[in-house]
XYZ file of C-alpha atoms in Angstrom:
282
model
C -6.482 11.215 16.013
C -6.925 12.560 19.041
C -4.061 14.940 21.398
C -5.161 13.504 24.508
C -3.092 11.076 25.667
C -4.656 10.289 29.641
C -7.839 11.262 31.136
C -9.007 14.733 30.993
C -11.235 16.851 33.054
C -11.161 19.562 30.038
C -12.132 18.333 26.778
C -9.157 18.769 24.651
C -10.729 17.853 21.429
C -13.487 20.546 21.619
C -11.490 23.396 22.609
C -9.037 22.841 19.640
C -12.649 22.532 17.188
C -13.340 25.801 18.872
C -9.993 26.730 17.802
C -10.624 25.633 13.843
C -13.619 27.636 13.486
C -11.437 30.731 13.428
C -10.924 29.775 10.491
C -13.946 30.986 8.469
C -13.557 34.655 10.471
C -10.306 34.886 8.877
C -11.311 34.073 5.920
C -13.871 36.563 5.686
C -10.935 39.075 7.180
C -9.120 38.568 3.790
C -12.335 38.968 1.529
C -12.743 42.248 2.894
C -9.165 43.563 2.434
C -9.866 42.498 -1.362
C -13.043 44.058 -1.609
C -11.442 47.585 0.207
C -8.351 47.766 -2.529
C -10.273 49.285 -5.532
C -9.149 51.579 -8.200
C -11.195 54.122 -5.847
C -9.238 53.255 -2.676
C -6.287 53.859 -5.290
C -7.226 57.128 -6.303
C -8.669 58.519 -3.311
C -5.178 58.379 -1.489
C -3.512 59.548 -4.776
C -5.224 62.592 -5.657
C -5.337 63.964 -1.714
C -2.330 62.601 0.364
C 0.160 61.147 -2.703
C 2.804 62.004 -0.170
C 1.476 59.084 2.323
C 0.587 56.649 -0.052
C 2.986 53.926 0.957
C 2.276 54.307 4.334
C -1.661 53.941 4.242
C -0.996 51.502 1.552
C 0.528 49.057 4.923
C -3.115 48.392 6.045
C -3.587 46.675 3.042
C -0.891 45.018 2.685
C 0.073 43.728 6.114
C -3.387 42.911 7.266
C -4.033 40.939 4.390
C -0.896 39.137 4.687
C -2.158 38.579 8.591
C -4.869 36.858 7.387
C -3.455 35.160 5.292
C -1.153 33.877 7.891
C -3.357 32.893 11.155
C -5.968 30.969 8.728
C -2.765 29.097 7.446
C -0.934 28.455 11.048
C -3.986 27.461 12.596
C -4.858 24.941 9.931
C -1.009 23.865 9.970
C -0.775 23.674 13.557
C -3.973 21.837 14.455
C -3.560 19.079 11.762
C -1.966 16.043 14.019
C 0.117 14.601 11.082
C 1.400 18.389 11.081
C 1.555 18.506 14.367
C 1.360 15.547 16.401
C 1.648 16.485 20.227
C -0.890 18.790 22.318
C 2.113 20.798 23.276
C 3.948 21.751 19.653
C 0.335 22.647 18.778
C 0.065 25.027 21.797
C 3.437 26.165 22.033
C 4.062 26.798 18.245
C 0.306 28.265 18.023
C 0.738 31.008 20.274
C 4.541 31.903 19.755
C 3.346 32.498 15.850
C -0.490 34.166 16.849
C 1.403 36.633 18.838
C 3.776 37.474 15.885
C 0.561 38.082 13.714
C -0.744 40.259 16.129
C 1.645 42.503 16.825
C 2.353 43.124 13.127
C -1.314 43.656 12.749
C -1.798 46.132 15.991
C 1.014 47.819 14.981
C 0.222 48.487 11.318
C -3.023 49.747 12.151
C -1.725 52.076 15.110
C 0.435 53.826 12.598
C -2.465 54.354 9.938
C -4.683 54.787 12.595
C -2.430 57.842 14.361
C -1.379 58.714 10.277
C -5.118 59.606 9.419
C -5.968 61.494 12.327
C -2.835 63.910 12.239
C -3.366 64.374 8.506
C -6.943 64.780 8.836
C -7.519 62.156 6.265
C -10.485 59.945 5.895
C -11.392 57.148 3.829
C -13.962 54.492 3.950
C -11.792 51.472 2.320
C -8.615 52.610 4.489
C -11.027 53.190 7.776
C -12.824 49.249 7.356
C -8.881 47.817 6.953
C -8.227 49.800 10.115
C -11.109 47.997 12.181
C -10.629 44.602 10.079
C -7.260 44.669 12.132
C -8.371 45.340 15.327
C -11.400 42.759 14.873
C -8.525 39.997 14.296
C -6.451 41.242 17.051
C -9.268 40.342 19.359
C -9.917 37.212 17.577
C -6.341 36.033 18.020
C -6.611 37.014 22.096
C -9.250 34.851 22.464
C -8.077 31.557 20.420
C -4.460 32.549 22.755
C -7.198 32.609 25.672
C -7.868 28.593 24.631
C -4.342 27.691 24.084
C -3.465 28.665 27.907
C -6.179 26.815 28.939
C -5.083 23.518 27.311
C -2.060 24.366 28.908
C -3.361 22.946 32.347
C -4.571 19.959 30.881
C -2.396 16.613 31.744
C -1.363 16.264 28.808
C -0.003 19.386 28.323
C 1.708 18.873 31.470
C 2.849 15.475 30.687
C 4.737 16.118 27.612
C 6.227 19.276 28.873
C 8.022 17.190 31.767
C 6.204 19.368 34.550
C 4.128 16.138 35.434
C 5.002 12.692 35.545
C 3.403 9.703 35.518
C 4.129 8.704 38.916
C 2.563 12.029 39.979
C -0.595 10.979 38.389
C -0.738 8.101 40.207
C -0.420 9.980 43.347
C -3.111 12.195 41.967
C -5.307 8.869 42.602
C -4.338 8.263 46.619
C -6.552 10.380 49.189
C -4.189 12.762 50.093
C -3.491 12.969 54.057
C -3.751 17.078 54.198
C -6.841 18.452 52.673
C -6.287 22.071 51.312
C -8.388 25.090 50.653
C -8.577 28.357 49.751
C -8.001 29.475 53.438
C -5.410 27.215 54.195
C -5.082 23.608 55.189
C -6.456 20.662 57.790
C -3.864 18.472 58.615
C -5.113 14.899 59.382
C -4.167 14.983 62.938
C -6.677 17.659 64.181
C -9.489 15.153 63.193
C -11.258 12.670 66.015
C -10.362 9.043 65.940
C -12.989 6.438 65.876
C -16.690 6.718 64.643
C -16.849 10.538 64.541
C -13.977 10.520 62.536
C -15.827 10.572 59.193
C -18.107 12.695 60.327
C -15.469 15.544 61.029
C -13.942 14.952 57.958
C -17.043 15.159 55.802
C -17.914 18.413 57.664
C -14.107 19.889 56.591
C -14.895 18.877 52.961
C -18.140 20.289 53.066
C -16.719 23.803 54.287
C -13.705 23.776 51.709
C -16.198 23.091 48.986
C -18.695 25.972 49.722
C -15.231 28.155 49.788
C -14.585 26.611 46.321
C -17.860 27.415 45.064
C -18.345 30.985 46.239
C -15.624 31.732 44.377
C -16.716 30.121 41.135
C -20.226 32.610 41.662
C -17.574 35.385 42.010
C -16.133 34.699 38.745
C -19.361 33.797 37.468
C -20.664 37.043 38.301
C -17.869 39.221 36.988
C -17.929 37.690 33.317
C -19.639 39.096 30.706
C -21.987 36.460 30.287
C -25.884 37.129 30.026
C -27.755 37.500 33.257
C -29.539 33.976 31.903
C -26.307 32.420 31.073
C -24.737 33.490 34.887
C -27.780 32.496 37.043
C -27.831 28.945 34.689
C -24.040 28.304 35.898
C -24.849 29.503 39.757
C -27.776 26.665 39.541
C -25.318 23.936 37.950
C -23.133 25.328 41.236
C -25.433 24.943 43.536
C -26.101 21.523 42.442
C -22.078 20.610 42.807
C -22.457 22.595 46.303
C -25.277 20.290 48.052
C -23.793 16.902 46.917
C -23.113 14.608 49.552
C -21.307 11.479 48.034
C -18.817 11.009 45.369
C -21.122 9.642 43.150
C -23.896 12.632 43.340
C -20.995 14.713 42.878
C -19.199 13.186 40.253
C -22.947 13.602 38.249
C -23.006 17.152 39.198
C -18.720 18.115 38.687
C -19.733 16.108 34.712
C -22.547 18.678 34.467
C -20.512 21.468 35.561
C -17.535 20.721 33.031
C -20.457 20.152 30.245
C -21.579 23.831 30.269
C -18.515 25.080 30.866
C -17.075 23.525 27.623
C -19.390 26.477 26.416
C -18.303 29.088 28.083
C -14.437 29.225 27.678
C -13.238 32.238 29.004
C -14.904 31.286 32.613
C -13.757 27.743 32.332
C -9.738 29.338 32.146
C -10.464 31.976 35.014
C -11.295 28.884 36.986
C -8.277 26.666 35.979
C -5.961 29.529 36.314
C -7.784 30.563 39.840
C -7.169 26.167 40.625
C -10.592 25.596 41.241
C -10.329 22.105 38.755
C -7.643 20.832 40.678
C -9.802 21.604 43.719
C -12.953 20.111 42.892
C -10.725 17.018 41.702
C -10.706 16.664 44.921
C -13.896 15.836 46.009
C -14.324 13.049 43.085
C -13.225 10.167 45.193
């Protein structure tokens, strides 16, 4: 089954398999907690800090139960008989993701500032501490997907901030064309044959704009110099098109690699470049 439910520019189906894969990390998260609670990890805080037992104990405890938790919700929550529209999934993924996390950043703050004013130090308790923080950064990023299939139709559709009517505007040439420095309104361009012309040569401008910034973001990611200067070519390629169709080849392209690269692929939906190059698709 899938959550799409009208054309997509994003591939809705492949972020949320992105999504599912989180899965085995967690996993793995809740093998180690069993493997750090040994009769040593036992001892250890019972023969030097018996005091602070049940509060070290808490990394244990509550990041296990963490794990636990996300592995369940995002099975739950990405199984469509579970739940069967895009925006429950989204909506109900994140409000519970951000639950786990705080829990888990805050347990391991308080063990974390615990062992350094006691001036205690254990191996087990010190691998529970960093098992946290790895699944706090794991649980940004799948939150880093969720907002991105947040700008996706169908998202949009079943929130009730887009209608269908509006996608079938989305179809019509529009009679102002925007860009990131503002807007041409119809009536500055030439009537009669030069009138294409003109218009082509507005497009052509608001595109390069459109693409200099997508090498800006490109740029400032943390992607590998290979990685960046493969993107800038795919760019390049959407940046010299001069028909709908050669740029509907090289906008596919585009959309392709970034399916890969996720966190540059939401800078430029939250940034509207999508929506811009939409544009140009004709």
């Amino acid at each position: 089954m899938s959550y799409s439910i009208v054309p997509e520019q994003l591939n809705i189906e492949l972020i949320i398999s992105k999504i599912r894969l989180f899965r085995n990390n967690f996993h793995e998260y809740e093998k180690t907690f069993i493997q750090c609670k040994s009769e040593q990890y036992y001892l250890t805080i019972q023969e030097r800090v018996p005091q602070h037992r049940f509060e070290l104990e808490e990394i244990y405890a509550k990041g296990r139960d963490v794990a636990i938790a996300v592995n369940s919700d995002i099975y739950d929550m990405t199984e469509p008989t579970i739940t069967p529209t895009l925006k429950s999934l989204v909506d109900n993924l994140i409000y519970s993701l951000s639950i786990r996390k705080k829990l888990s950043k805050d347990t391991y703050e308080k063990v974390e500032d615990l062992c350094q004013k006691i001036d205690f130090y254990d191996w087990a308790i010190q691998t529970m501490i960093n098992t946290n923080k790895n699944m706090c950064i794991d649980i940004d990023h799948i939150i880093q997907m969720l907002e991105l299939l947040k700008q996706t139709k169908t998202y949009q559709l079943e929130s009730g901030s887009l209608a269908m009517s509006d996608l079938d505007k989305q179809q019509i040439v529009p009679q102002t064309i925007h860009n990131y420095s503002g807007s041409f309104q119809q009536s500055q361009f030439q009537s009669g044959s030069n009138s294409t012309m003109n218009i082509n040569q507005i497009n052509n401008q608001a595109l390069q704009q459109v693409c200099n910034q997508m090498r800006e973001i490109i740029d400032q990611s943390s992607e590998t110099p290979e990685t960046k200067q493969n993107l800038k070519n795919i760019v390049a390629e959407v940046e010299t098109t001069n028909n709908p169709s050669t740029f509907k080849d090289a906008y596919t392209k585009l959309t392709s690699a970034l399916s890969n690269h996720l966190t540059i692929l939401g800078a430029f939906g939250s940034a509207g470049i999508l929506t811009e190059l939409t544009k140009y698709l004709g």
